mmCIF file of C-alpha atoms in Angstrom:
data_model
loop_
_atom_site.group_PDB
_atom_site.id
_atom_site.type_symbol
_atom_site.label_atom_id
_atom_site.label_comp_id
_atom_site.label_asym_id
_atom_site.label_seq_id
_atom_site.Cartn_x
_atom_site.Cartn_y
_atom_site.Cartn_z
ATOM 1 C CA MET A 1259 -0.647 -36.657 13.908
ATOM 2 C CA THR A 1260 -1.369 -33.779 11.999
ATOM 3 C CA THR A 1261 2.113 -32.493 9.708
ATOM 4 C CA ARG A 1262 2.875 -29.644 7.385
ATOM 5 C CA ALA A 1263 2.030 -32.187 4.426
ATOM 6 C CA SER A 1264 -0.819 -34.001 5.591
ATOM 7 C CA ILE A 1265 -2.660 -30.460 5.889
ATOM 8 C CA ALA A 1266 -1.294 -29.836 2.478
ATOM 9 C CA ALA A 1267 -2.665 -32.505 1.069
ATOM 10 C CA LYS A 1268 -6.323 -32.237 2.398
ATOM 11 C CA LEU A 1269 -6.208 -28.569 1.043
ATOM 12 C CA ASP A 1270 -6.367 -30.195 -2.253
ATOM 13 C CA ASP A 1271 -9.688 -31.485 -1.297
ATOM 14 C CA PHE A 1272 -12.526 -28.193 -1.663
ATOM 15 C CA ALA A 1273 -14.713 -29.834 1.204
ATOM 16 C CA PHE A 1274 -11.445 -29.359 3.353
ATOM 17 C CA GLN A 1275 -11.298 -25.970 2.541
ATOM 18 C CA LYS A 1276 -14.803 -24.998 2.513
ATOM 19 C CA VAL A 1277 -14.464 -26.271 6.793
ATOM 20 C CA ASN A 1278 -11.495 -24.035 7.171
ATOM 21 C CA PHE A 1279 -12.472 -21.017 4.765
ATOM 22 C CA GLY A 1280 -16.070 -21.415 3.807
ATOM 23 C CA GLY A 1281 -18.920 -19.579 5.913
ATOM 24 C CA PHE A 1282 -19.542 -16.285 4.347
ATOM 25 C CA LEU A 1283 -20.757 -15.155 0.799
ATOM 26 C CA MET A 1284 -22.358 -18.275 -0.015
ATOM 27 C CA ASN A 1285 -18.361 -20.079 0.339
ATOM 28 C CA LYS A 1286 -16.891 -17.757 -2.403
ATOM 29 C CA ARG A 1287 -13.503 -17.392 -0.125
ATOM 30 C CA ALA A 1288 -13.346 -21.531 0.079
ATOM 31 C CA LYS A 1289 -13.858 -21.206 -3.734
ATOM 32 C CA ASN A 1290 -11.631 -18.805 -4.659
ATOM 33 C CA SER A 1291 -8.756 -20.202 -2.155
ATOM 34 C CA HIS A 1292 -9.432 -23.641 -3.778
ATOM 35 C CA ALA A 1293 -8.970 -22.054 -7.509
ATOM 36 C CA LEU A 1294 -5.393 -20.195 -6.608
ATOM 37 C CA TRP A 1295 -4.108 -23.518 -4.477
ATOM 38 C CA THR A 1296 -5.123 -25.756 -7.055
ATOM 39 C CA ARG A 1297 -3.645 -23.584 -9.765
ATOM 40 C CA ALA A 1298 -0.525 -22.307 -7.712
ATOM 41 C CA SER A 1299 2.716 -24.464 -8.950
ATOM 42 C CA GLU A 1300 4.433 -23.292 -5.367
ATOM 43 C CA LYS A 1301 2.191 -24.050 -2.139
ATOM 44 C CA GLY A 1302 2.475 -25.589 1.094
ATOM 45 C CA VAL A 1303 1.503 -25.352 4.757
ATOM 46 C CA THR A 1304 4.282 -23.967 7.511
ATOM 47 C CA GLU A 1305 4.024 -23.308 11.531
ATOM 48 C CA LEU A 1306 3.574 -20.016 13.204
ATOM 49 C CA THR A 1307 5.671 -18.839 15.628
ATOM 50 C CA ILE A 1308 4.116 -16.343 17.942
ATOM 51 C CA LEU A 1309 6.123 -13.288 18.861
ATOM 52 C CA ALA A 1310 3.893 -11.167 20.717
ATOM 53 C CA SER A 1311 0.206 -11.987 22.296
ATOM 54 C CA ARG A 1312 -2.343 -9.498 23.728
ATOM 55 C CA ASP A 1313 -5.847 -10.515 25.386
ATOM 56 C CA PHE A 1314 -8.318 -7.704 25.495
ATOM 57 C CA GLY A 1315 -10.954 -9.684 27.072
ATOM 58 C CA GLU A 1316 -13.860 -11.521 26.338
ATOM 59 C CA GLY A 1317 -12.472 -13.527 22.941
ATOM 60 C CA ASN A 1318 -10.635 -10.344 21.214
ATOM 61 C CA VAL A 1319 -7.212 -12.159 21.544
ATOM 62 C CA TYR A 1320 -4.449 -10.670 18.887
ATOM 63 C CA ASP A 1321 -1.145 -12.347 17.908
ATOM 64 C CA VAL A 1322 2.019 -11.352 15.992
ATOM 65 C CA ALA A 1323 3.478 -14.036 14.204
ATOM 66 C CA ALA A 1324 5.907 -14.959 11.843
ATOM 67 C CA PHE A 1325 6.697 -18.064 9.722
ATOM 68 C CA THR A 1326 8.712 -18.836 6.893
ATOM 69 C CA LEU A 1327 7.694 -20.690 4.052
ATOM 70 C CA ASP A 1328 9.990 -24.210 4.429
ATOM 71 C CA GLY A 1329 9.985 -24.684 8.427
ATOM 72 C CA ASN A 1330 10.918 -22.628 11.617
ATOM 73 C CA VAL A 1331 11.893 -18.859 12.137
ATOM 74 C CA PRO A 1332 15.979 -19.482 12.266
ATOM 75 C CA GLU A 1333 17.061 -19.177 16.267
ATOM 76 C CA HIS A 1334 19.485 -15.668 15.475
ATOM 77 C CA LEU A 1335 16.276 -13.917 14.571
ATOM 78 C CA LEU A 1336 13.654 -15.301 17.245
ATOM 79 C CA SER A 1337 14.740 -12.775 20.579
ATOM 80 C CA GLU A 1338 15.062 -9.945 18.259
ATOM 81 C CA LEU A 1339 11.541 -10.122 16.380
ATOM 82 C CA ARG A 1340 10.171 -11.378 19.786
ATOM 83 C CA THR A 1341 11.251 -8.191 21.645
ATOM 84 C CA GLU A 1342 10.328 -5.880 18.413
ATOM 85 C CA ALA A 1343 6.830 -7.039 18.349
ATOM 86 C CA ASP A 1344 6.397 -7.351 21.791
ATOM 87 C CA ARG A 1345 7.389 -3.227 21.818
ATOM 88 C CA LEU A 1346 5.452 -2.313 18.822
ATOM 89 C CA ALA A 1347 2.600 -3.795 20.241
ATOM 90 C CA ASP A 1348 2.669 -1.885 23.346
ATOM 91 C CA ARG A 1349 3.215 1.557 21.257
ATOM 92 C CA ILE A 1350 0.590 1.000 18.931
ATOM 93 C CA ASN A 1351 -2.682 -0.929 19.066
ATOM 94 C CA LEU A 1352 -2.722 -4.178 17.867
ATOM 95 C CA ARG A 1353 -6.145 -4.732 18.302
ATOM 96 C CA GLU A 1354 -6.791 -2.247 14.905
ATOM 97 C CA HIS A 1355 -3.797 -4.139 12.978
ATOM 98 C CA GLY A 1356 -5.091 -7.562 13.657
ATOM 99 C CA TYR A 1357 -6.277 -9.986 10.676
ATOM 100 C CA VAL A 1358 -8.200 -12.674 10.159
ATOM 101 C CA TYR A 1359 -6.366 -14.214 7.204
ATOM 102 C CA THR A 1360 -9.654 -17.235 6.535
ATOM 103 C CA CYS A 1361 -8.675 -17.522 3.044
ATOM 104 C CA LEU A 1362 -5.868 -17.416 1.000
ATOM 105 C CA GLU A 1363 -5.078 -14.074 0.030
ATOM 106 C CA PRO A 1364 -1.982 -11.347 -0.647
ATOM 107 C CA TRP A 1365 -0.178 -11.647 3.279
ATOM 108 C CA ASP A 1366 0.292 -8.196 2.586
ATOM 109 C CA GLY A 1367 -3.257 -6.928 1.405
ATOM 110 C CA GLY A 1368 -2.222 -6.345 -1.929
ATOM 111 C CA GLY A 1369 -3.159 -2.858 -1.881
ATOM 112 C CA SER A 1370 -6.904 -4.100 -2.581
ATOM 113 C CA ILE A 1371 -7.093 -5.195 1.465
ATOM 114 C CA TRP A 1372 -7.060 -2.901 4.513
ATOM 115 C CA ILE A 1373 -4.361 -4.481 6.320
ATOM 116 C CA SER A 1374 -2.022 -3.018 3.357
ATOM 117 C CA LYS A 1375 -2.276 0.013 4.562
ATOM 118 C CA LYS A 1376 -1.699 -0.904 8.087
ATOM 119 C CA PRO A 1377 1.976 -1.899 7.419
ATOM 120 C CA GLU A 1378 3.803 -1.820 10.761
ATOM 121 C CA PHE A 1379 3.967 -5.201 11.847
ATOM 122 C CA ARG A 1380 4.775 -6.585 8.221
ATOM 123 C CA ALA A 1381 7.583 -4.052 8.633
ATOM 124 C CA LEU A 1382 9.238 -6.788 10.983
ATOM 125 C CA SER A 1383 9.772 -8.744 8.170
ATOM 126 C CA ARG A 1384 12.748 -9.745 6.497
ATOM 127 C CA PRO A 1385 11.798 -11.011 3.278
ATOM 128 C CA ASP A 1386 15.234 -11.396 1.764
ATOM 129 C CA GLU A 1387 15.881 -14.267 4.767
ATOM 130 C CA GLY A 1388 12.801 -16.101 4.169
ATOM 131 C CA VAL A 1389 10.852 -14.410 7.246
ATOM 132 C CA TYR A 1390 7.174 -12.869 7.558
ATOM 133 C CA VAL A 1391 5.757 -11.616 10.052
ATOM 134 C CA ILE A 1392 1.876 -10.793 10.146
ATOM 135 C CA PRO A 1393 -0.801 -9.339 12.935
ATOM 136 C CA ILE A 1394 -3.469 -12.135 13.607
ATOM 137 C CA GLN A 1395 -6.871 -11.231 14.992
ATOM 138 C CA ARG A 1396 -7.772 -15.039 16.253
ATOM 139 C CA LEU A 1397 -10.749 -16.448 15.391
ATOM 140 C CA SER A 1398 -13.249 -16.974 18.894
ATOM 141 C CA GLY A 1399 -12.554 -20.346 20.054
ATOM 142 C CA LEU A 1400 -10.649 -21.885 18.091
ATOM 143 C CA GLY A 1401 -7.328 -21.551 20.000
ATOM 144 C CA GLU A 1402 -3.985 -19.910 19.026
ATOM 145 C CA PRO A 1403 -3.620 -20.207 15.356
ATOM 146 C CA ARG A 1404 -0.487 -22.729 14.916
ATOM 147 C CA TRP A 1405 -0.837 -23.711 10.934
ATOM 148 C CA LEU A 1406 -0.722 -21.371 7.792
ATOM 149 C CA ALA A 1407 -1.373 -22.145 4.320
ATOM 150 C CA TRP A 1408 0.581 -20.474 1.154
ATOM 151 C CA ALA A 1409 0.642 -20.095 -2.436
ATOM 152 C CA ARG A 1410 2.696 -17.788 -4.768
ATOM 153 C CA ASP A 1411 0.147 -16.601 -7.689
ATOM 154 C CA ALA A 1412 1.961 -14.219 -10.540
ATOM 155 C CA GLY A 1413 4.383 -13.451 -7.786
ATOM 156 C CA GLN A 1414 2.298 -12.744 -4.812
ATOM 157 C CA LEU A 1415 2.467 -14.734 -1.723
ATOM 158 C CA ASN A 1416 -0.948 -15.331 -0.408
ATOM 159 C CA ILE A 1417 -1.513 -16.822 3.449
ATOM 160 C CA ALA A 1418 -4.197 -18.322 5.091
ATOM 161 C CA ILE A 1419 -4.461 -19.632 8.721
ATOM 162 C CA VAL A 1420 -5.660 -23.368 8.820
ATOM 163 C CA TYR A 1421 -7.436 -23.194 12.067
ATOM 164 C CA LYS A 1422 -8.903 -27.031 11.545
ATOM 165 C CA PRO A 1423 -6.563 -29.057 10.701
#
């Protein structure tokens, strides 16, 4: 059975990160993610809660997901977040906001990734309550994203979706 703890333990192994985060730029993403993961004192794996989805056909599926670092999104927020995410996905083009999160990188773009210039979905987050919201572009053929790795480095929350646990 796949658990948060079993995935977190696997992330210590570069080969596992290479399978999940490698592929482009001669595995530079996997190397950078592995280095960040191994040096971070605060890190873990959590489950995503899908708030809204849009299927644009031909494998182009986009989700709005919420997560907390220590478990499930509180029930009292779920219906509100789902309603807000659904409205926002209908009002603005989710396809222009989705991001793949295929290596550990700042959850909000850190000011240097294009996702930082599109904050509408992340603005649904409640960081004071430990709840984060992200727009996701699914990787084709890998199904609904379920697991998210996170590591805090120099105060910055970094995340990556683990599609192959």
